[in-house]
Every structure is written in C-alpha cells, then in structure tokens.
Short mmCIF file of C-alpha atoms in Angstrom, two decimals:
data_model
loop_
_atom_site.label_atom_id
_atom_site.label_comp_id
_atom_site.label_asym_id
_atom_site.label_seq_id
_atom_site.Cartn_x
_atom_site.Cartn_y
_atom_site.Cartn_z
CA GLU A 249 91.01 84.57 129.52
CA VAL A 250 93.33 87.55 129.92
CA GLN A 251 96.88 86.84 131.04
CA LEU A 252 99.09 89.51 132.58
CA VAL A 253 102.88 89.49 132.80
CA GLU A 254 104.77 92.04 134.89
CA SER A 255 108.40 93.08 134.52
CA GLY A 256 110.77 95.82 135.65
CA GLY A 257 111.11 95.12 139.34
CA GLY A 258 114.46 95.24 141.07
CA SER A 259 116.48 96.59 143.99
CA VAL A 260 117.21 100.29 144.37
CA GLN A 261 118.28 102.68 147.08
CA ALA A 262 115.90 105.17 148.61
CA GLY A 263 115.38 108.10 146.29
CA GLY A 264 115.87 105.97 143.21
CA SER A 265 113.48 105.16 140.38
CA LEU A 266 112.02 102.11 138.67
CA ARG A 267 109.55 101.57 135.87
CA LEU A 268 107.25 98.57 135.99
CA SER A 269 105.58 97.17 132.89
CA CYS A 270 102.63 94.86 132.42
CA GLU A 271 101.67 93.16 129.18
CA ALA A 272 98.11 91.86 128.78
CA THR A 273 97.01 89.32 126.17
CA ALA A 274 93.83 91.31 125.47
CA PRO A 275 92.64 94.93 125.91
CA ALA A 276 91.07 95.84 129.22
CA ASN A 277 88.77 98.69 130.24
CA SER A 278 90.55 99.11 133.56
CA MET A 279 94.06 98.28 134.72
CA ALA A 280 95.81 98.77 138.03
CA TRP A 281 98.86 98.13 140.15
CA PHE A 282 98.67 96.56 143.60
CA ARG A 283 101.45 95.68 146.02
CA GLN A 284 101.83 93.27 148.90
CA THR A 285 104.34 92.60 151.65
CA PRO A 286 104.51 89.38 153.69
CA GLY A 287 101.81 89.24 156.33
CA HIS A 288 99.80 92.09 154.84
CA GLN A 289 96.84 92.35 152.54
CA ARG A 290 97.28 93.35 148.94
CA GLU A 291 97.12 97.15 148.66
CA GLY A 292 95.91 99.08 145.64
CA VAL A 293 98.50 101.59 144.42
CA ALA A 294 97.08 103.14 141.25
CA LEU A 295 94.53 102.49 138.53
CA ILE A 296 93.78 103.79 135.07
CA GLU A 297 90.59 103.48 133.07
CA ARG A 298 89.98 103.47 129.32
CA ASP A 299 88.83 107.11 129.41
CA GLY A 300 92.13 108.11 131.05
CA ARG A 301 90.85 108.51 134.59
CA THR A 302 93.56 107.72 137.13
CA LEU A 303 93.50 107.18 140.87
CA TYR A 304 96.39 106.91 143.32
CA ILE A 305 96.72 106.15 147.00
CA ASP A 306 97.91 109.12 149.02
CA SER A 307 101.33 107.68 149.82
CA VAL A 308 102.40 107.56 146.16
CA GLU A 309 100.64 110.68 144.85
CA GLY A 310 103.21 112.90 143.14
CA ARG A 311 105.86 110.16 143.06
CA PHE A 312 104.27 107.43 140.93
CA THR A 313 102.67 107.76 137.50
CA ILE A 314 100.45 105.13 135.93
CA SER A 315 100.06 105.09 132.17
CA GLN A 316 99.16 102.79 129.32
CA LEU A 317 99.63 102.55 125.60
CA ASN A 318 96.70 103.20 123.27
CA ASP A 319 96.34 99.47 122.69
CA LYS A 320 95.04 99.20 126.30
CA GLN A 321 97.20 96.12 126.72
CA THR A 322 100.45 97.63 127.97
CA LEU A 323 100.53 99.21 131.40
CA TYR A 324 103.33 101.11 133.12
CA LEU A 325 104.08 102.38 136.59
CA GLU A 326 106.81 105.00 136.78
CA MET A 327 108.06 105.13 140.36
CA ASN A 328 110.27 108.01 141.48
CA ASN A 329 111.73 109.04 144.83
CA LEU A 330 111.25 105.51 146.11
CA ARG A 331 111.08 104.84 149.83
CA PRO A 332 111.78 101.68 151.82
CA SER A 333 108.04 101.58 152.56
CA ASP A 334 107.44 101.03 148.82
CA THR A 335 109.08 97.62 149.06
CA GLY A 336 106.82 94.74 148.07
CA MET A 337 105.60 92.43 145.35
CA TYR A 338 103.86 94.51 142.72
CA TYR A 339 100.95 92.98 140.84
CA CYS A 340 99.21 94.07 137.68
CA ALA A 341 95.43 93.74 137.63
CA ALA A 342 92.90 94.12 134.82
CA ASP A 343 89.14 94.03 134.37
CA TRP A 344 86.71 94.35 131.46
CA ARG A 345 84.43 96.56 133.57
CA SER A 346 84.85 100.30 134.18
CA SER A 347 84.56 102.44 137.30
CA ARG A 348 86.85 100.21 139.31
CA ILE A 349 88.29 101.15 142.68
CA LEU A 350 91.53 100.20 144.44
CA ARG A 351 90.10 97.21 146.23
CA GLU A 352 91.43 93.73 145.54
CA THR A 353 87.99 92.17 145.12
CA ASP A 354 87.12 94.67 142.37
CA TRP A 355 89.56 93.07 139.91
CA PHE A 356 89.24 89.82 137.99
CA TYR A 357 92.58 89.22 136.25
CA TRP A 358 95.96 89.19 138.00
CA GLY A 359 99.59 88.78 137.08
CA ARG A 360 102.13 86.85 139.13
CA GLY A 361 103.98 89.91 140.34
CA THR A 362 107.40 91.52 140.20
CA GLN A 363 109.46 92.27 143.31
CA VAL A 364 110.49 95.81 144.23
CA THR A 365 113.00 96.28 147.03
CA VAL A 366 114.02 99.72 148.27
CA SER A 367 116.89 99.96 150.73
CA SER A 368 117.63 102.88 153.01
#
C-alpha cells in the first residue's frame, strides 16, 4: 500500500507563494494535487504522469507548477500569485495506472492533506 504525506501548507497574503511537497512510500505512474473547501467537492488542480505529461485546471494555469523528482516518489506544487480563491485543504493523490484525469474517482491513493489559506 502506498502512503502519501503532504507538507508545506500555510497562511499567506494574496500575491504570495507557497510550495507544497508530497512524499510517497513507493513510486507511482501518476501523481496529482487536489483541493477542497468545506461544503464543496474535492477539485483536481494538477497532475503529472511518469512520461512528464502535465495537466492543470484553467484557474491555476500559469500560476502553479507541478513537478516531481526522478524517483517518482516526491511531488511538488509551486504556487505563485496566490488568490483567496486558492484557499483550501490540498491533497496529494497517486495511482499505479497512467492516463489519469483530474477526477477524484480516478485516483486510488490519498494523503491526509495540508491546509493553504490565502488572505486578501
């Protein structure tokens, strides 16, 4: 079983930056970041596949960058020009399959999350 541990969350002002990290106990073919706010469904933010393919939701395109180390166990999310609407609990997800999409049901392994709060 793959375990995921996120870190790097915190509180920043609008326009600030944060870098989230996720450590997995085993390599994964696909990894992603999701976020959730109270009363809302978990939303896919970005994913990266073993071949380097990345996918972002429109609202973070150009501001967030997903990356991973060559070991395919360490995942990052560099978040710049943060907005209050980026506030939420950010979760790391992983799967042994490829060709994933940013839909919660497409991912098997989940971390417990790290909180990001952006104030105006």
